[in-house]
Coordinates of N, CA, C and O in Angstrom, one line a residue:
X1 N -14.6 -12.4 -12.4 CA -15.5 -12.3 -11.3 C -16.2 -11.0 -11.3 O -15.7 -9.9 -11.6
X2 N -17.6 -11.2 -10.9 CA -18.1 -10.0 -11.2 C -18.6 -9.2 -9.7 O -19.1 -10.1 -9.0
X3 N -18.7 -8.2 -9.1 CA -18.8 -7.7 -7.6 C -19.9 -6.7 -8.2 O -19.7 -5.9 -9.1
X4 N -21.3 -6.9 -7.6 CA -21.8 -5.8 -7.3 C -21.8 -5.1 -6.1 O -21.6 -5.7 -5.1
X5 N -22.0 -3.7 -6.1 CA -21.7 -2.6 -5.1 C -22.5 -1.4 -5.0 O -22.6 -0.6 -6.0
X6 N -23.3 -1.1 -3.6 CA -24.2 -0.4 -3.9 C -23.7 1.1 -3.2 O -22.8 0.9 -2.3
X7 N -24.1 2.3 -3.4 CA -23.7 3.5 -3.2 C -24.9 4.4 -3.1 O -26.0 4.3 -3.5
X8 N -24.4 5.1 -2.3 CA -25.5 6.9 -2.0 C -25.2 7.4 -3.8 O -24.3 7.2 -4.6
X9 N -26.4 8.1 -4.0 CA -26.2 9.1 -5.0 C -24.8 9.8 -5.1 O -24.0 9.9 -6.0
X10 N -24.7 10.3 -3.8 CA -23.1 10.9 -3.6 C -22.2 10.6 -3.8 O -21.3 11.4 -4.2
X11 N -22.0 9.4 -3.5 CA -20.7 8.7 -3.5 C -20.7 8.0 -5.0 O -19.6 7.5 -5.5
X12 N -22.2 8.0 -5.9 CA -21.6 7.8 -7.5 C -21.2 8.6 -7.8 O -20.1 8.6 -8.3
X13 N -21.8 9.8 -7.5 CA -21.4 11.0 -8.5 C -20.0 11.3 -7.9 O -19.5 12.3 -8.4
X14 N -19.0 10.6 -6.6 CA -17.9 11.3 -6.7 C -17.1 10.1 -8.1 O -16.6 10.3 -9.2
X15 N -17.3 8.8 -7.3 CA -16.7 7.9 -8.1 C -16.6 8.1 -9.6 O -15.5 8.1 -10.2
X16 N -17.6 8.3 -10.1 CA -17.7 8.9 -11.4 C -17.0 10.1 -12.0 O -16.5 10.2 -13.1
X17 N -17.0 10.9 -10.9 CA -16.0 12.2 -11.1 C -14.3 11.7 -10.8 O -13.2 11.8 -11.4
X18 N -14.7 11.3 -10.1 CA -12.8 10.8 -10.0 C -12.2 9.8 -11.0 O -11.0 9.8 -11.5
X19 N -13.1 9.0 -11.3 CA -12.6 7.9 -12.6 C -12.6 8.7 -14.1 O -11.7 8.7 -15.0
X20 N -13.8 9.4 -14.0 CA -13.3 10.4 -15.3 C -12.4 11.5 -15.0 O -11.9 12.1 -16.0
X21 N -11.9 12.0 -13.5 CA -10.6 12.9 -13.6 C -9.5 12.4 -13.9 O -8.7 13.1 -14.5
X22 N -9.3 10.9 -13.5 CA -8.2 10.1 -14.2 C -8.4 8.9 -15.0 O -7.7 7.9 -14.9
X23 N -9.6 9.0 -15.8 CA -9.3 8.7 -17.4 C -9.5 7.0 -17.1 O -8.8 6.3 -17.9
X24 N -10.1 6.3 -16.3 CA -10.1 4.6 -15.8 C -11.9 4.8 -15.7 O -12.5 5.9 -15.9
X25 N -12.4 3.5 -15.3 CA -13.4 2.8 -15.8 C -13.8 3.1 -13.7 O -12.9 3.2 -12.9
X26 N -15.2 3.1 -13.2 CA -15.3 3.1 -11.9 C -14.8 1.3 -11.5 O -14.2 1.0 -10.5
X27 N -15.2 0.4 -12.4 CA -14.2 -1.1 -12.2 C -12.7 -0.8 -11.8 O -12.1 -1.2 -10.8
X28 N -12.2 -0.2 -12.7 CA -10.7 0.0 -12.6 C -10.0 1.3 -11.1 O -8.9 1.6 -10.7
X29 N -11.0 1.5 -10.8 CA -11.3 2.6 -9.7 C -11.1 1.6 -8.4 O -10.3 1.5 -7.5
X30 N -12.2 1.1 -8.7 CA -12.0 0.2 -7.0 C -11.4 -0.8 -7.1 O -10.9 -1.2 -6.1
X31 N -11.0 -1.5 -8.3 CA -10.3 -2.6 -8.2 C -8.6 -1.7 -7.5 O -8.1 -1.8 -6.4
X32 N -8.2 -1.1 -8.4 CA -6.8 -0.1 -7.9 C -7.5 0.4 -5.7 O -7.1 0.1 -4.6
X33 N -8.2 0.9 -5.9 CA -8.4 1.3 -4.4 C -8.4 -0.1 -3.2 O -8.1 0.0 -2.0
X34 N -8.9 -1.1 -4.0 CA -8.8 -2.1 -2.9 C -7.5 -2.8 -2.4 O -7.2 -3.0 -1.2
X35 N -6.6 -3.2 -3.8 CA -5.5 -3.4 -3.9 C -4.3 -2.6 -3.3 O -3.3 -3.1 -2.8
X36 N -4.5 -1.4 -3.4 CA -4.2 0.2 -3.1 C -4.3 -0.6 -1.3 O -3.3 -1.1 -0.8
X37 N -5.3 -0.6 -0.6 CA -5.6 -0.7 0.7 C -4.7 -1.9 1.2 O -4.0 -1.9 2.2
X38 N -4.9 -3.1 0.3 CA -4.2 -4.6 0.8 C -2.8 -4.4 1.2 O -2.1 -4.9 2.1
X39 N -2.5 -3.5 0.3 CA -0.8 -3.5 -0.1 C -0.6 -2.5 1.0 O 0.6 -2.7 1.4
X40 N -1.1 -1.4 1.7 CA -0.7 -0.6 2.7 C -0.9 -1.4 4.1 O -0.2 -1.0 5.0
X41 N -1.5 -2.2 4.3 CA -2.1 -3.1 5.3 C -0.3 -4.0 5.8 O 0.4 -4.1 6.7
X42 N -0.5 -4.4 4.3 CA 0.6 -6.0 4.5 C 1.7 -4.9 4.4 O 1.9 -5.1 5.6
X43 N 2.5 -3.9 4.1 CA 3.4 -2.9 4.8 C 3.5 -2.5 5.8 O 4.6 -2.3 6.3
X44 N 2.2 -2.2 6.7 CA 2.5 -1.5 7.7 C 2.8 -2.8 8.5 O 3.9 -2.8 9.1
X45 N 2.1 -3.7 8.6 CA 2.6 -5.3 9.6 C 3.9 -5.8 9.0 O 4.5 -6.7 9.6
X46 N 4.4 -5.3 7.8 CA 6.1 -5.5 7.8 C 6.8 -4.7 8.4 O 7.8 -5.0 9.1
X47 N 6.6 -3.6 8.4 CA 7.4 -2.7 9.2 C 7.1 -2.7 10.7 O 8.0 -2.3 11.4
X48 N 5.9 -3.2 11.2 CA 5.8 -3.3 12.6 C 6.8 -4.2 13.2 O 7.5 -4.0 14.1
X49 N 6.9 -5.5 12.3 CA 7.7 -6.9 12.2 C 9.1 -5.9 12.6 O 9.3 -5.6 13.7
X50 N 9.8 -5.5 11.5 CA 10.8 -5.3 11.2 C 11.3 -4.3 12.2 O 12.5 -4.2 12.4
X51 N 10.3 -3.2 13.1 CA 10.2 -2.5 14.4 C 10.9 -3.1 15.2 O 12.1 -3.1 15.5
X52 N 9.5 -4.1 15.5 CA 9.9 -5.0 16.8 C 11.0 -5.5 16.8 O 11.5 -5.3 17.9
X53 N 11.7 -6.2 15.8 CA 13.1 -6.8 15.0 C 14.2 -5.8 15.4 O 15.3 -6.1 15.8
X54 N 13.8 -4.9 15.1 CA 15.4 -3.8 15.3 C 15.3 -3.4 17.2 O 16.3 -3.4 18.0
X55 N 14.0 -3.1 17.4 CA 14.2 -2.6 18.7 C 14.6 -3.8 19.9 O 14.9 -3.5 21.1
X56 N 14.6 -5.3 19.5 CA 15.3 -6.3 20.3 C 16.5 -6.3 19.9 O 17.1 -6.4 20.9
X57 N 17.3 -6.1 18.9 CA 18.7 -5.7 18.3 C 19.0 -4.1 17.7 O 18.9 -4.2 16.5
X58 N 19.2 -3.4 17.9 CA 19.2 -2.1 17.2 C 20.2 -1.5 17.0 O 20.5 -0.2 17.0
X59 N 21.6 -3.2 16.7 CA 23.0 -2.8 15.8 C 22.5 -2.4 14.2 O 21.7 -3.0 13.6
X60 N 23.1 -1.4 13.8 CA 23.0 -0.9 12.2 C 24.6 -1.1 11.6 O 25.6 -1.1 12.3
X61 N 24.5 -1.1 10.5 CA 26.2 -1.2 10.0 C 25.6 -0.2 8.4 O 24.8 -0.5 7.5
X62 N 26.5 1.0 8.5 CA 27.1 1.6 7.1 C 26.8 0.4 5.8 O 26.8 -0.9 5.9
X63 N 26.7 1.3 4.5 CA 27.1 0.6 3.3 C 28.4 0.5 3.1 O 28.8 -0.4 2.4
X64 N 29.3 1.2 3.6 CA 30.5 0.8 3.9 C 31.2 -0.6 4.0 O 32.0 -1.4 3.5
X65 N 30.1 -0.2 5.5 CA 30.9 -2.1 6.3 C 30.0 -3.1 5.6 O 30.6 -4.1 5.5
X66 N 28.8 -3.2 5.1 CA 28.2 -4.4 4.7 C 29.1 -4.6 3.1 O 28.8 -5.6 2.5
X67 N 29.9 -3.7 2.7 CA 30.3 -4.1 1.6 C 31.6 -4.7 2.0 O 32.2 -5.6 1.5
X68 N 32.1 -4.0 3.1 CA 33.6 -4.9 3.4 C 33.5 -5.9 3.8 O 34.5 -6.6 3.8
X69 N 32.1 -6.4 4.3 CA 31.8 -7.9 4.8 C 31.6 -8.4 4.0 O 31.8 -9.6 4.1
X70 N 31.4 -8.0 3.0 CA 30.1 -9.2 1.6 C 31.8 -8.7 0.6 O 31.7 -8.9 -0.6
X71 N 32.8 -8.3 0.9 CA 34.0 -8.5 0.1 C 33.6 -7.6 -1.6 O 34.2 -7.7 -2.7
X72 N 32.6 -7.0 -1.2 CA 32.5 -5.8 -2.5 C 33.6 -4.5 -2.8 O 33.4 -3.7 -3.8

């Protein structure tokens, strides 16, 4: 799939500078940056989940006792 994408003068010349400070293609730039974004998004609404989740129960158990439960 091909995405075109339009930019200020400024914002080529950073992209350009940052894809040649680490050696990737400005494709390989935003493809990683978008992905980069998705993947902090769908984290932060797991951990919100998992918030909400502990603060209606907010028993914890040691690796200790989960291992003396699970018979490790």
């Amino acid at each position: 799939m091909a995405i075109s994408l339009r930019l200020s003068d400024e914002d080529t010349k950073l992209f350009k500078s940052y894809a040649k400070l680490h050696n990737i293609t400005i494709s390989e730039l935003v493809r990683q940056s978008v992905l980069e974004k998705i993947e902090d998004e769908y984290d932060l609404k797991v951990y919100e989940k998992a918030i909400a989740e502990f603060e209606k129960d907010p028993v914890t158990y040691t690796l200790a006792e989960v291992k003396e439960e699970l018979g490790l």
